[in-house]
PDB file of C-alpha atoms in Angstrom:
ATOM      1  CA  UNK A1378      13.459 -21.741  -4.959  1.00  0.00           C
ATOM      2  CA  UNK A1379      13.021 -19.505  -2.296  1.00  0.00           C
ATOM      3  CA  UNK A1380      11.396 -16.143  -3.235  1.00  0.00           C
ATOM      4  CA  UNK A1381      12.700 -12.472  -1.982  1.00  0.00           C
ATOM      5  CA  UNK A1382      10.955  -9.402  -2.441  1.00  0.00           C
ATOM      6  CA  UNK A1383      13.065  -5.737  -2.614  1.00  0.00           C
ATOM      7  CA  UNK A1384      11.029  -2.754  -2.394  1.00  0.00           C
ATOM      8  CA  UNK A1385      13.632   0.538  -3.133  1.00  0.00           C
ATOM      9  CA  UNK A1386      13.253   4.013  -5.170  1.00  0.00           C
ATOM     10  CA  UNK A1387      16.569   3.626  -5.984  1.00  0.00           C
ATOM     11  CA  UNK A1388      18.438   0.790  -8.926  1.00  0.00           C
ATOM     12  CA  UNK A1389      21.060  -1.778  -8.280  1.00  0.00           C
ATOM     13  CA  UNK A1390      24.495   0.114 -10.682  1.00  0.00           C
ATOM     14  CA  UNK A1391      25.949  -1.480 -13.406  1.00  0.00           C
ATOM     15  CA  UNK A1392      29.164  -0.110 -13.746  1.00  0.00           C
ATOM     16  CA  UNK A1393      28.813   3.511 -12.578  1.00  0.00           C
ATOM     17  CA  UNK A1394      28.583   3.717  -8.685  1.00  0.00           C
ATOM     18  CA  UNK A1395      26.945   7.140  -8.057  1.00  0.00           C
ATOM     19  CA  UNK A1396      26.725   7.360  -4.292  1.00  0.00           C
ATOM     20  CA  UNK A1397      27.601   4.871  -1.490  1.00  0.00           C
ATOM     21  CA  UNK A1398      23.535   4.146  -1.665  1.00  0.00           C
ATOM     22  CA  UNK A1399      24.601   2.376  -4.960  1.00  0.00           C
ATOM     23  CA  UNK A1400      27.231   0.312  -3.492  1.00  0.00           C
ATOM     24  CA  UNK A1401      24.617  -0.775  -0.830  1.00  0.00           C
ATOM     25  CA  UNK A1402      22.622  -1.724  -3.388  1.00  0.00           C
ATOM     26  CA  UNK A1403      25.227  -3.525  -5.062  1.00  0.00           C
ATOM     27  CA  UNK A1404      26.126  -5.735  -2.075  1.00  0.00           C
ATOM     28  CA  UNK A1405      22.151  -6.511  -1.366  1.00  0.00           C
ATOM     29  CA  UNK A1406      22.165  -8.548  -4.911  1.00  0.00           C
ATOM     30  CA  UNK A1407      25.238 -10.072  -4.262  1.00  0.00           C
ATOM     31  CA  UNK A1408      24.156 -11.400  -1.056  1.00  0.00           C
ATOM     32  CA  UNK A1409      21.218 -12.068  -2.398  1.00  0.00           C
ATOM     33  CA  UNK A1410      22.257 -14.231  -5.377  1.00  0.00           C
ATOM     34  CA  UNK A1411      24.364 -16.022  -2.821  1.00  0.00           C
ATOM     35  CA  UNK A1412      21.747 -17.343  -1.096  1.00  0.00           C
ATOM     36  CA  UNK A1413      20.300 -18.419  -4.222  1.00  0.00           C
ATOM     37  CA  UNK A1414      17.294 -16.848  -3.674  1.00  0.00           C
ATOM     38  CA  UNK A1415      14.482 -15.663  -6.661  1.00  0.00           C
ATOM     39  CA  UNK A1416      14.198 -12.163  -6.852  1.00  0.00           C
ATOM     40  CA  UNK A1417      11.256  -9.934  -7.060  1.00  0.00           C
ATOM     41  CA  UNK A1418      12.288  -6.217  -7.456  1.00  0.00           C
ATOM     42  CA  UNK A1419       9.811  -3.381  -6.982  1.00  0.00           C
ATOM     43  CA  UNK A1420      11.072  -0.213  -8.259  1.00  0.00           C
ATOM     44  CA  UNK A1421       9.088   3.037  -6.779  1.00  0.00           C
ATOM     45  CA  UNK A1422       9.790   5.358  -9.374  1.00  0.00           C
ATOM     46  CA  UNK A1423      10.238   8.887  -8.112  1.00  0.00           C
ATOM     47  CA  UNK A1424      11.756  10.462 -11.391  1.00  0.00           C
ATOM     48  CA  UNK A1425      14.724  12.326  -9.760  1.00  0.00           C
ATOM     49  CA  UNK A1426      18.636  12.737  -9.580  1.00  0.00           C
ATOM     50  CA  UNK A1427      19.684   9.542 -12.117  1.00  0.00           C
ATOM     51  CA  UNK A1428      16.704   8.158 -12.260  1.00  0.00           C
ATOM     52  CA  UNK A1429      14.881  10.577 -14.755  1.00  0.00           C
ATOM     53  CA  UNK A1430      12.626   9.651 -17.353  1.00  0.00           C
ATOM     54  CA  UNK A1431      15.060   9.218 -20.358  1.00  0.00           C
ATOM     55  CA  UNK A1432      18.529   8.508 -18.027  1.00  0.00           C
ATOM     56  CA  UNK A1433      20.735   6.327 -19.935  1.00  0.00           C
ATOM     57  CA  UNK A1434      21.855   5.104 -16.447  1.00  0.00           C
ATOM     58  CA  UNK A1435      18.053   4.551 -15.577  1.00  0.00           C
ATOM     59  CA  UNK A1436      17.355   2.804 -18.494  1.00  0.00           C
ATOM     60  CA  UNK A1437      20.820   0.553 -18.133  1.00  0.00           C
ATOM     61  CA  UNK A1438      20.224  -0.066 -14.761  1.00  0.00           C
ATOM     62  CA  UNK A1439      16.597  -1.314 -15.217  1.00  0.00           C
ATOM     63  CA  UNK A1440      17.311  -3.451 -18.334  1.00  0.00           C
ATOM     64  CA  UNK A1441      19.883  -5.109 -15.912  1.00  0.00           C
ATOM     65  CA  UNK A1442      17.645  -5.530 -13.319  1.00  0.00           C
ATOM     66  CA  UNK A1443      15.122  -7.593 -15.590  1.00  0.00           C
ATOM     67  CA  UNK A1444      17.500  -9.531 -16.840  1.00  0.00           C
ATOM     68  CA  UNK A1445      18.214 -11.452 -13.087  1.00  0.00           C
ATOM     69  CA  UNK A1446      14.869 -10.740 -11.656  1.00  0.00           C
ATOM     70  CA  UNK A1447      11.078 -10.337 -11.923  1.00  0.00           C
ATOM     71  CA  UNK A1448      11.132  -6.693 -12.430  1.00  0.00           C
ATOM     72  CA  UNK A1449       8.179  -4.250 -11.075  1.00  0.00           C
ATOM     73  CA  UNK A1450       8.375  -0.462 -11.595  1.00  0.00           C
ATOM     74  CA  UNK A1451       5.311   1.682  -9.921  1.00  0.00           C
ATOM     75  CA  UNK A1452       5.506   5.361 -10.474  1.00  0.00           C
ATOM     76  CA  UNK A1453       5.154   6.859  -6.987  1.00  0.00           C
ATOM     77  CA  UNK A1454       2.010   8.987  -6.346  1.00  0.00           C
ATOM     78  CA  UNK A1455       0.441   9.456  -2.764  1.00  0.00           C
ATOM     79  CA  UNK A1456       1.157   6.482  -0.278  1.00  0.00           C
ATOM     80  CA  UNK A1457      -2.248   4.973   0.229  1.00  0.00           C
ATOM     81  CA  UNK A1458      -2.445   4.327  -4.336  1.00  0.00           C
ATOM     82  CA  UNK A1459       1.231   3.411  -3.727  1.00  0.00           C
ATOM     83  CA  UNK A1460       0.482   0.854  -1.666  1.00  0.00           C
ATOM     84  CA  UNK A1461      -2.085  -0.560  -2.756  1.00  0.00           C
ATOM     85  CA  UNK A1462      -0.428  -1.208  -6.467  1.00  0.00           C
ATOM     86  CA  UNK A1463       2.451  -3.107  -4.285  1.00  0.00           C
ATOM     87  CA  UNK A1464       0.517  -5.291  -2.257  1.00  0.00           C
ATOM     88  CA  UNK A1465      -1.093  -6.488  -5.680  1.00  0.00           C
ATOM     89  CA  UNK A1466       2.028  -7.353  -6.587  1.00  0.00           C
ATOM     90  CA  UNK A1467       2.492  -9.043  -3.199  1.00  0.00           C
ATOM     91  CA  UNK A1468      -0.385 -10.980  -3.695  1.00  0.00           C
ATOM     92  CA  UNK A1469      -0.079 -12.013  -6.992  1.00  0.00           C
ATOM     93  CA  UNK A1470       3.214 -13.676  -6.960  1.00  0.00           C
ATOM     94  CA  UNK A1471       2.593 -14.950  -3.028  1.00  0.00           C
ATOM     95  CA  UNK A1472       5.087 -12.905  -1.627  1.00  0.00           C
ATOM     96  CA  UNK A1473       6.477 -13.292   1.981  1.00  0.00           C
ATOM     97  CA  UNK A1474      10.030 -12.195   2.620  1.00  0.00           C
ATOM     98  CA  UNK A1475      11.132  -8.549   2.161  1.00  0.00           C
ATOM     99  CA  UNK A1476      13.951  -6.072   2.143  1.00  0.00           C
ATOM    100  CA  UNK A1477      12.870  -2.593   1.955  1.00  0.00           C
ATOM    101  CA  UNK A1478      15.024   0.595   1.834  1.00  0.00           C
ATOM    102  CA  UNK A1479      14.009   2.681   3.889  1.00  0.00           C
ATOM    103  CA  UNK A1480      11.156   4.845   3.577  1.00  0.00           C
ATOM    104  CA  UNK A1481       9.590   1.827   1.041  1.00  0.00           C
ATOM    105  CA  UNK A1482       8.226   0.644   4.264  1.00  0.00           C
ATOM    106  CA  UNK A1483       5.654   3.177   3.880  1.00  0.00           C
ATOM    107  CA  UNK A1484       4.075   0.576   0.902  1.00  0.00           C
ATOM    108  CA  UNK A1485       3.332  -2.392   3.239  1.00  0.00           C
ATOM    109  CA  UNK A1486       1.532  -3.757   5.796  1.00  0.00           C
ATOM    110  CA  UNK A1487       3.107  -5.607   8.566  1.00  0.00           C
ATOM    111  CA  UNK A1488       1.545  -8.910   8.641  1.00  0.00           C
ATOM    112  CA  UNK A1489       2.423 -11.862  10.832  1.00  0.00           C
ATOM    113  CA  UNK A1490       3.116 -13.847   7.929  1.00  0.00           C
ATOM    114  CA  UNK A1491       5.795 -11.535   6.908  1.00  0.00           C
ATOM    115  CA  UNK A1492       9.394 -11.549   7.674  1.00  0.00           C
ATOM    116  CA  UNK A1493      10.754  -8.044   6.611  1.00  0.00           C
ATOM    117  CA  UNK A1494      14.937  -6.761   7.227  1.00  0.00           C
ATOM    118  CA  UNK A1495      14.721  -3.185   6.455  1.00  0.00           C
ATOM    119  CA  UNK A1496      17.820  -1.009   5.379  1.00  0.00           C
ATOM    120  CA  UNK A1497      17.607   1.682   8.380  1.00  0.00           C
ATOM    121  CA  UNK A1498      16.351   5.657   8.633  1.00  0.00           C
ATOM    122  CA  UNK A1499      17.866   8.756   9.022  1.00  0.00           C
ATOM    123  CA  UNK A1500      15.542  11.838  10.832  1.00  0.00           C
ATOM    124  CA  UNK A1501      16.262  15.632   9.668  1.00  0.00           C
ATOM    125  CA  UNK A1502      17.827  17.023  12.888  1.00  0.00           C
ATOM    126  CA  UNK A1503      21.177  17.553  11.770  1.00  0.00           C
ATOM    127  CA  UNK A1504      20.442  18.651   8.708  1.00  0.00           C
ATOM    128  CA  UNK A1505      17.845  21.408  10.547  1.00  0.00           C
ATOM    129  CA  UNK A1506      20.656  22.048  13.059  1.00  0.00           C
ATOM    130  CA  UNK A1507      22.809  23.477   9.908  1.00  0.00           C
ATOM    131  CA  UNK A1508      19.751  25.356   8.685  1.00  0.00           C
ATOM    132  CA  UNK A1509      20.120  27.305  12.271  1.00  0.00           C
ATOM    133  CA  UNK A1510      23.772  27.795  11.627  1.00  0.00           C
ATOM    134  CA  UNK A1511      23.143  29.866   8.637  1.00  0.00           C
ATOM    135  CA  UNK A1512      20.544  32.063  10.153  1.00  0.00           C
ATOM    136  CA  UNK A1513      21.560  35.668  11.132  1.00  0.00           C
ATOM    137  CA  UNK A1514      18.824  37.181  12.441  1.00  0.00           C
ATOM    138  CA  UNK A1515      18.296  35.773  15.936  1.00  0.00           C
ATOM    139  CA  UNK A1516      14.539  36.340  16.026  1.00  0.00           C
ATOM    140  CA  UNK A1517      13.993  33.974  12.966  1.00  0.00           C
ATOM    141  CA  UNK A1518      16.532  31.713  14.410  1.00  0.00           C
ATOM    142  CA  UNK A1519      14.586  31.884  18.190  1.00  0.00           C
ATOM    143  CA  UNK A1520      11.464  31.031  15.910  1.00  0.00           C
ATOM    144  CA  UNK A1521      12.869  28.178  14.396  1.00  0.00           C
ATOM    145  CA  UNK A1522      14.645  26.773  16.572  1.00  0.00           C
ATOM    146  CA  UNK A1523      11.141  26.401  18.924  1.00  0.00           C
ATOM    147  CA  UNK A1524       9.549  24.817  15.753  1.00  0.00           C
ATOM    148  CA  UNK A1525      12.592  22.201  15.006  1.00  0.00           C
ATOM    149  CA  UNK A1526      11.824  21.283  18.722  1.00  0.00           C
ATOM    150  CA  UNK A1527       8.852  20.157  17.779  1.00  0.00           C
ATOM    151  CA  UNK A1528       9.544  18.739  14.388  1.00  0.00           C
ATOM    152  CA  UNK A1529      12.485  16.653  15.493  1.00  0.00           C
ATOM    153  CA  UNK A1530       9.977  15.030  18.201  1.00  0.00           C
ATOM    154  CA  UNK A1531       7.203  13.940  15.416  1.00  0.00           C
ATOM    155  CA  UNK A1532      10.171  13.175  13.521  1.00  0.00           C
ATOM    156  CA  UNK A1533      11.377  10.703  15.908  1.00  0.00           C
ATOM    157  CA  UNK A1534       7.643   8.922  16.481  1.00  0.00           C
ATOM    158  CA  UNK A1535       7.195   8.919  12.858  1.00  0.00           C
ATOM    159  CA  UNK A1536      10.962   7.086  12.441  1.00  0.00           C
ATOM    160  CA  UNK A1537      10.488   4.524  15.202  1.00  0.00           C
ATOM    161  CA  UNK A1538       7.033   3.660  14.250  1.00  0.00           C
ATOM    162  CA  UNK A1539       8.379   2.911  10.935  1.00  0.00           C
ATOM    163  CA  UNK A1540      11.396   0.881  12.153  1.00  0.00           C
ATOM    164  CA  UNK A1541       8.858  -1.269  14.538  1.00  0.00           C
ATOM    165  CA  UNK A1542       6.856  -2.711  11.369  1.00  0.00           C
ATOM    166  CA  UNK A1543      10.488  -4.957  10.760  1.00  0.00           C
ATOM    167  CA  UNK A1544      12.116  -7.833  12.088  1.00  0.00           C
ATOM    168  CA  UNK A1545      15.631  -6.687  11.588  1.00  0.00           C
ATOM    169  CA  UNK A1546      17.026  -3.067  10.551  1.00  0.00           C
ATOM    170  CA  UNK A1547      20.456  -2.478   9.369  1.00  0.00           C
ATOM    171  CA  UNK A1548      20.796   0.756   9.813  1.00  0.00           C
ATOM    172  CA  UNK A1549      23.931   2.686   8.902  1.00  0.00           C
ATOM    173  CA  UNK A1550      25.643   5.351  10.804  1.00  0.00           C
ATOM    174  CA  UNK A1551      26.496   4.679  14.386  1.00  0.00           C
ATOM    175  CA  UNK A1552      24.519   7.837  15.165  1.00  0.00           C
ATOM    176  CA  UNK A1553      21.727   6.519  13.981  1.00  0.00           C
ATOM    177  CA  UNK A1554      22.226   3.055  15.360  1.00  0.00           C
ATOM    178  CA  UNK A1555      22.890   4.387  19.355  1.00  0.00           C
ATOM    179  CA  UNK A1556      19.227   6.651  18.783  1.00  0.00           C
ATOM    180  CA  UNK A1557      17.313   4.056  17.468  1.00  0.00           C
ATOM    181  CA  UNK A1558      18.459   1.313  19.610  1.00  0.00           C
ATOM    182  CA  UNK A1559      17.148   2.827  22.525  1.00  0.00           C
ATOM    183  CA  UNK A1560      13.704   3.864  20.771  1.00  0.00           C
ATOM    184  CA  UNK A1561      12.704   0.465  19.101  1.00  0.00           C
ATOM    185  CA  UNK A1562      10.615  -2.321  20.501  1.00  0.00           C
ATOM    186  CA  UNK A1563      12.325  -5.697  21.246  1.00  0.00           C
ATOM    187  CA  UNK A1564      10.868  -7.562  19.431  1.00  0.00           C
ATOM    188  CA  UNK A1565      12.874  -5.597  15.975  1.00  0.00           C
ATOM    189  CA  UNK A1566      16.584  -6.060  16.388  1.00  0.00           C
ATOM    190  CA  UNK A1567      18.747  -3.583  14.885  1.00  0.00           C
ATOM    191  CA  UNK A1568      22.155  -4.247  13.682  1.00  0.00           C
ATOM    192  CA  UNK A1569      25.119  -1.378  12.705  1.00  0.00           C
ATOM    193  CA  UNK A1570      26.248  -1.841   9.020  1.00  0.00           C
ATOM    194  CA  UNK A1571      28.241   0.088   6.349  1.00  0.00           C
ATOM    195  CA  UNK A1572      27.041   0.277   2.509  1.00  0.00           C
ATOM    196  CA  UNK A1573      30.590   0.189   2.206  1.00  0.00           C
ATOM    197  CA  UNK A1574      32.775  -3.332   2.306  1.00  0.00           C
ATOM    198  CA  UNK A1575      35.991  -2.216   0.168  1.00  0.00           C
ATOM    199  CA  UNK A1576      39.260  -2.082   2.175  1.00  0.00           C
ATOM    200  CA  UNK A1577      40.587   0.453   0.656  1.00  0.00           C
ATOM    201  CA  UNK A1578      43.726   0.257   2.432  1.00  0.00           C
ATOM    202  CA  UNK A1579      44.604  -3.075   0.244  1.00  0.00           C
ATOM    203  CA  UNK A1580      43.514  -1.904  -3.022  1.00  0.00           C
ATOM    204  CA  UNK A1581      45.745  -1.632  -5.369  1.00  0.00           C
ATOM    205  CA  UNK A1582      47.065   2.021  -6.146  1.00  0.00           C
ATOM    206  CA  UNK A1583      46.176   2.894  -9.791  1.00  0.00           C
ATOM    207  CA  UNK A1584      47.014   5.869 -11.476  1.00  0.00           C
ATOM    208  CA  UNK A1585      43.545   7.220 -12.718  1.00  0.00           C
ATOM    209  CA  UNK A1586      40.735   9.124 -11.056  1.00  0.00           C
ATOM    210  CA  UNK A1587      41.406  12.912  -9.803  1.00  0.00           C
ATOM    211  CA  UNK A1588      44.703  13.603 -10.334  1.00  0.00           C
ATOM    212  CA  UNK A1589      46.733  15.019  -7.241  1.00  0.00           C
ATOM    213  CA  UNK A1590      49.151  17.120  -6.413  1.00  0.00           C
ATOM    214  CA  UNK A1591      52.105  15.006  -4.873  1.00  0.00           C
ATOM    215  CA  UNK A1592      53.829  17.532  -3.321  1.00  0.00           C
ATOM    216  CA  UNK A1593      50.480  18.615  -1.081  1.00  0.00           C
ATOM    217  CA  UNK A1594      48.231  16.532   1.450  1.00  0.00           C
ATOM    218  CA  UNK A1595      45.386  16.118  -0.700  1.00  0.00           C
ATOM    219  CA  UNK A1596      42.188  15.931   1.394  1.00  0.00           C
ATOM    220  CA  UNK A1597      38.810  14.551   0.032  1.00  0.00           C
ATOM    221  CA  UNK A1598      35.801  15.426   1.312  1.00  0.00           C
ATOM    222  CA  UNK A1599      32.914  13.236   0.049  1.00  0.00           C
ATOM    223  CA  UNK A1600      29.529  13.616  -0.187  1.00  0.00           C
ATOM    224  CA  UNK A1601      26.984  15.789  -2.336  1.00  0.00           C
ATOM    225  CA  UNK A1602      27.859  19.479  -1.724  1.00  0.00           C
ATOM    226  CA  UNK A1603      24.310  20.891  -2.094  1.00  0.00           C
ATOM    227  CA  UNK A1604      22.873  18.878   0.876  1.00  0.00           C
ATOM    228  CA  UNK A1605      22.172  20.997   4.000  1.00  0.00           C
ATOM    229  CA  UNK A1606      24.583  18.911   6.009  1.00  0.00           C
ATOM    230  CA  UNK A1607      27.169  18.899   3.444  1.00  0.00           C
ATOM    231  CA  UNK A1608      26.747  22.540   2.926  1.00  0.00           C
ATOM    232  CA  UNK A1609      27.310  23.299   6.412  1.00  0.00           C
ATOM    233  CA  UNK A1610      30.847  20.932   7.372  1.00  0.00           C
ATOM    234  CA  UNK A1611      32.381  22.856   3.384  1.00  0.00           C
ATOM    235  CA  UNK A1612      31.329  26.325   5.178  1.00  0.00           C
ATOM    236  CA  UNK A1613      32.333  25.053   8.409  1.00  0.00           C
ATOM    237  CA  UNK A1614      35.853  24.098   7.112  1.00  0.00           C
ATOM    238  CA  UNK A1615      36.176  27.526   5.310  1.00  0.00           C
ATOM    239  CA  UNK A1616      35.266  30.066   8.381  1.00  0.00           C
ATOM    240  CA  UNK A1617      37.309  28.022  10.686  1.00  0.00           C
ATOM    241  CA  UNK A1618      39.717  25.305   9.787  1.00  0.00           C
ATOM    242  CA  UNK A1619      41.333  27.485   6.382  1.00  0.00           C
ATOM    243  CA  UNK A1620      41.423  30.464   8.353  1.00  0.00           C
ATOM    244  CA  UNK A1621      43.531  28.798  11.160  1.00  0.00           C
ATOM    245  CA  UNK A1622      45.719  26.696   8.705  1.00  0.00           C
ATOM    246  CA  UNK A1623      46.743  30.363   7.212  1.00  0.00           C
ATOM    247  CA  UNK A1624      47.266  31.883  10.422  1.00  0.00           C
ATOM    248  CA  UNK A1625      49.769  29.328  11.023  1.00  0.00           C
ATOM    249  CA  UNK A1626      51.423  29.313   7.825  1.00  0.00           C
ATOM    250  CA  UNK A1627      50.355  25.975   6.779  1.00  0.00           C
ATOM    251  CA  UNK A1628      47.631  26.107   3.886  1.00  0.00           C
ATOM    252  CA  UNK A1629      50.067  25.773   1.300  1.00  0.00           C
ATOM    253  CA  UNK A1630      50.519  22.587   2.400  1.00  0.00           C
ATOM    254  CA  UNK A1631      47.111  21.194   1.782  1.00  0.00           C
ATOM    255  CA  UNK A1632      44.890  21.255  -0.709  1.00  0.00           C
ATOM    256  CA  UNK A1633      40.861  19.776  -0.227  1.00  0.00           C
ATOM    257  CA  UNK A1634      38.404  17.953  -2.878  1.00  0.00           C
ATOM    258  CA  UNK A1635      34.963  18.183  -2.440  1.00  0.00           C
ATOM    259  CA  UNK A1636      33.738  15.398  -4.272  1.00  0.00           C
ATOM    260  CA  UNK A1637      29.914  14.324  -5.301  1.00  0.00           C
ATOM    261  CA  UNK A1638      27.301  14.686  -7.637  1.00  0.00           C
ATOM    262  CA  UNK A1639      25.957  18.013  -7.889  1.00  0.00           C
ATOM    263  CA  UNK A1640      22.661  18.522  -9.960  1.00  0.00           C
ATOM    264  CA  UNK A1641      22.453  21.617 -12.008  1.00  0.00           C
ATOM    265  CA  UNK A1642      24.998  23.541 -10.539  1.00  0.00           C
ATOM    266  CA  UNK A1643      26.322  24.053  -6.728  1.00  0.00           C
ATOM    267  CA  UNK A1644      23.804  26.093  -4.400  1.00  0.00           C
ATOM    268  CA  UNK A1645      25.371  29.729  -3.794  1.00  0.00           C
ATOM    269  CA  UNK A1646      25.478  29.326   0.249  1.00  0.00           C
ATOM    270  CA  UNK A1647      28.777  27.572  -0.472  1.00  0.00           C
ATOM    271  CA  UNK A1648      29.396  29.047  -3.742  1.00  0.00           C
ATOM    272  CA  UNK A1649      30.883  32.234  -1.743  1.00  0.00           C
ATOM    273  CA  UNK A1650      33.156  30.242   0.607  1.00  0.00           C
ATOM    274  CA  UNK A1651      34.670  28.288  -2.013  1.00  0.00           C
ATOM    275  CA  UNK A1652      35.386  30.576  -4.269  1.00  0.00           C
ATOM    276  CA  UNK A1653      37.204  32.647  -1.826  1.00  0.00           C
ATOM    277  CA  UNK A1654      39.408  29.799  -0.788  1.00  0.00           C
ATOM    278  CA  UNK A1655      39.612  28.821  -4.747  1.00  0.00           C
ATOM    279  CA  UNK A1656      43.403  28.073  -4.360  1.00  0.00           C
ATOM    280  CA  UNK A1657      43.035  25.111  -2.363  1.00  0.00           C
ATOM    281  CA  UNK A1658      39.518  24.027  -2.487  1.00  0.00           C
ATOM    282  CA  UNK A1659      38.331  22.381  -5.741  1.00  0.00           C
ATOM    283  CA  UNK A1660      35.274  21.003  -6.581  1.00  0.00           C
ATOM    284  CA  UNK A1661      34.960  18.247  -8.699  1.00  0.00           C
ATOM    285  CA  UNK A1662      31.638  16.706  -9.068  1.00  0.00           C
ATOM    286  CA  UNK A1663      31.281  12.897  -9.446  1.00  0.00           C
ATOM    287  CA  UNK A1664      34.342  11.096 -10.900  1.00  0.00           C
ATOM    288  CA  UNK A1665      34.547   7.751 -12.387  1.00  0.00           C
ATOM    289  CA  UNK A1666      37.339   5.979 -10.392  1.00  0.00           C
ATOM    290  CA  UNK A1667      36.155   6.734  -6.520  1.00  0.00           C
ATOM    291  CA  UNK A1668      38.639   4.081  -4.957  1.00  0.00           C
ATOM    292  CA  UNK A1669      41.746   4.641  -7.104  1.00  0.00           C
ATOM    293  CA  UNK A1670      41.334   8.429  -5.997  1.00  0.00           C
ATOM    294  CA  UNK A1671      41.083   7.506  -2.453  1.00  0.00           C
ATOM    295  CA  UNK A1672      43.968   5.082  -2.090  1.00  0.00           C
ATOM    296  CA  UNK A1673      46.069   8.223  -3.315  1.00  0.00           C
ATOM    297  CA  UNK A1674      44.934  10.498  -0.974  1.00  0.00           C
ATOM    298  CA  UNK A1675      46.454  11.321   2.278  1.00  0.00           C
ATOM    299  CA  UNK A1676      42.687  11.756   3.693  1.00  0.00           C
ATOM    300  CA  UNK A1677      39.296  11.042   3.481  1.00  0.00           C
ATOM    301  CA  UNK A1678      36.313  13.018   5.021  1.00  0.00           C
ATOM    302  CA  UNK A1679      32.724  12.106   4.541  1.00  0.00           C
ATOM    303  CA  UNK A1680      30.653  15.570   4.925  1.00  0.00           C
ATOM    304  CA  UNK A1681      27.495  13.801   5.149  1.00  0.00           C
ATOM    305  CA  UNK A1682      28.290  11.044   7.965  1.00  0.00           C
TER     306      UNK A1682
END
């Protein structure tokens, strides 16, 4: 049987799917298994989000994982011990064929030998161009907007460079996918994919999730509220969208969900916008039944695209 090797800091779900990352995940094994293919899993363990030391889900998720493959978990330090513990692994078990999430591809060498499909990179120049937004003092903004200049260059050699050491990236996000496509050697060949692969459109409608208000166009808007670009579409919708849906007598028509996992509690940038707008924006942190909840709504927004 032919071997694969998956190098990720993040765990195939179970039953809980935590962030469309997961339902990647999920459709990597399934392919996967498909191709009846023997599975090597290296786990880079950062300790964050879900994947704390003593997570139920963690420990679920890894006691899965060991059950259908040959199960490797590092505990991430700097990159050059990193590495090294993973190409023992590599060696050891005469490894040859890869998919690594992203920035995993920091943890191996590119060797001829190799064939490597890499899930694709996202750079930080959106989320620096909402760091801008919030600024009020225009000297601090002046400064940093020189210094993201120069940032979102290195960050663009470091992201290429990266991409380069693969034979094929599936990167998500057409964004992503027109930037990189015109950065990359030719020899790597980049393809545009979606974690995603439910039609939600033929689901069945079930009544469980978020409950909504059926006499109101319920709007979700998905994605983790504390990230930067996240933060700045909710604050973004509150200053101008709300404001123009009241001056037109229409708000009470609508009502908006901001939906995804917020650790510890919601950062207080947004905290201020939402609260004033408390009557028809509700936050409701991860929920169990993602897909029933969007079948039911009238629309769905993703605030980190």
């Amino acid at each position: 049987m032919s071997k694969v090797c998956i190098i990720s800091t993040w765990l195939p779900p179970v039953e809980k799917i935590l962030s469309s990352g997961d339902e990647a995940h999920e459709n990597f094994i399934k392919a996967i298994n498909k191709l009846n293919l023997q599975i090597y899993y290296i786990f880079i363990d950062e300790n964050k989000h879900h994947y704390k030391d003593g997570s139920s889900e963690k420990e679920t998720r890894i006691n899965n994982l060991k059950s259908y493959s040959n199960f490797y978990q590092i505990k991430k330090s700097d990159i050059k011990s990193t590495k090294k513990k993973v190409e023992k692994i590599i060696f050891d078990n005469n490894l040859s064929n890869f998919f690594i999430v992203q920035n995993c591809i920091d943890f191996i060498e590119k060797k001829k030998s190799r064939k490597i499909i890499m899930w694709g990179l996202e750079d930080n120049i959106q989320a620096r161009e909402k760091i801008l937004y919030f600024k009020k003092n225009i000297i601090k903004k002046l400064i940093l907007k020189v210094f993201f200049i120069y940032k979102n260059f290195a960050d663009r050699v470091n992201v290429v460079k990266k991409l380069n050491k693969s034979d094929i990236v599936l990167q998500p996000g057409r964004n992503y996918f027109d930037k990189w496509k015109k950065y990359i050697n030719k020899k790597t060949k980049i393809f545009l994919v979606h974690p995603s692969t439910e039609d939600y459109q033929n689901r069945v409608k079930v009544e469980s999730g978020l409950k909504l208000d059926p006499n109101k166009k319920n709007i979700l808007l998905i994605g983790q509220p504390n990230s930067s670009l996240a933060s700045g579409n909710i604050k973004y919708l509150c200053e101008e969208i709300l404001p123009l849906l009241e001056k037109e007598n229409l708000i009470n028509h609508f009502h908006f969900y901001v939906i995804g996992k917020i650790h510890e509690k919601i950062n207080n940038n947004i905290k201020y916008y939402i609260d004033k707008w408390k009557k028809y924006v509700f936050v409701t942190n991860y929920i169990d039944d993602l897909s029933s909840t969007m079948s039911n709504s009238d629309a769905v927004i993703q605030l980190t695209p």
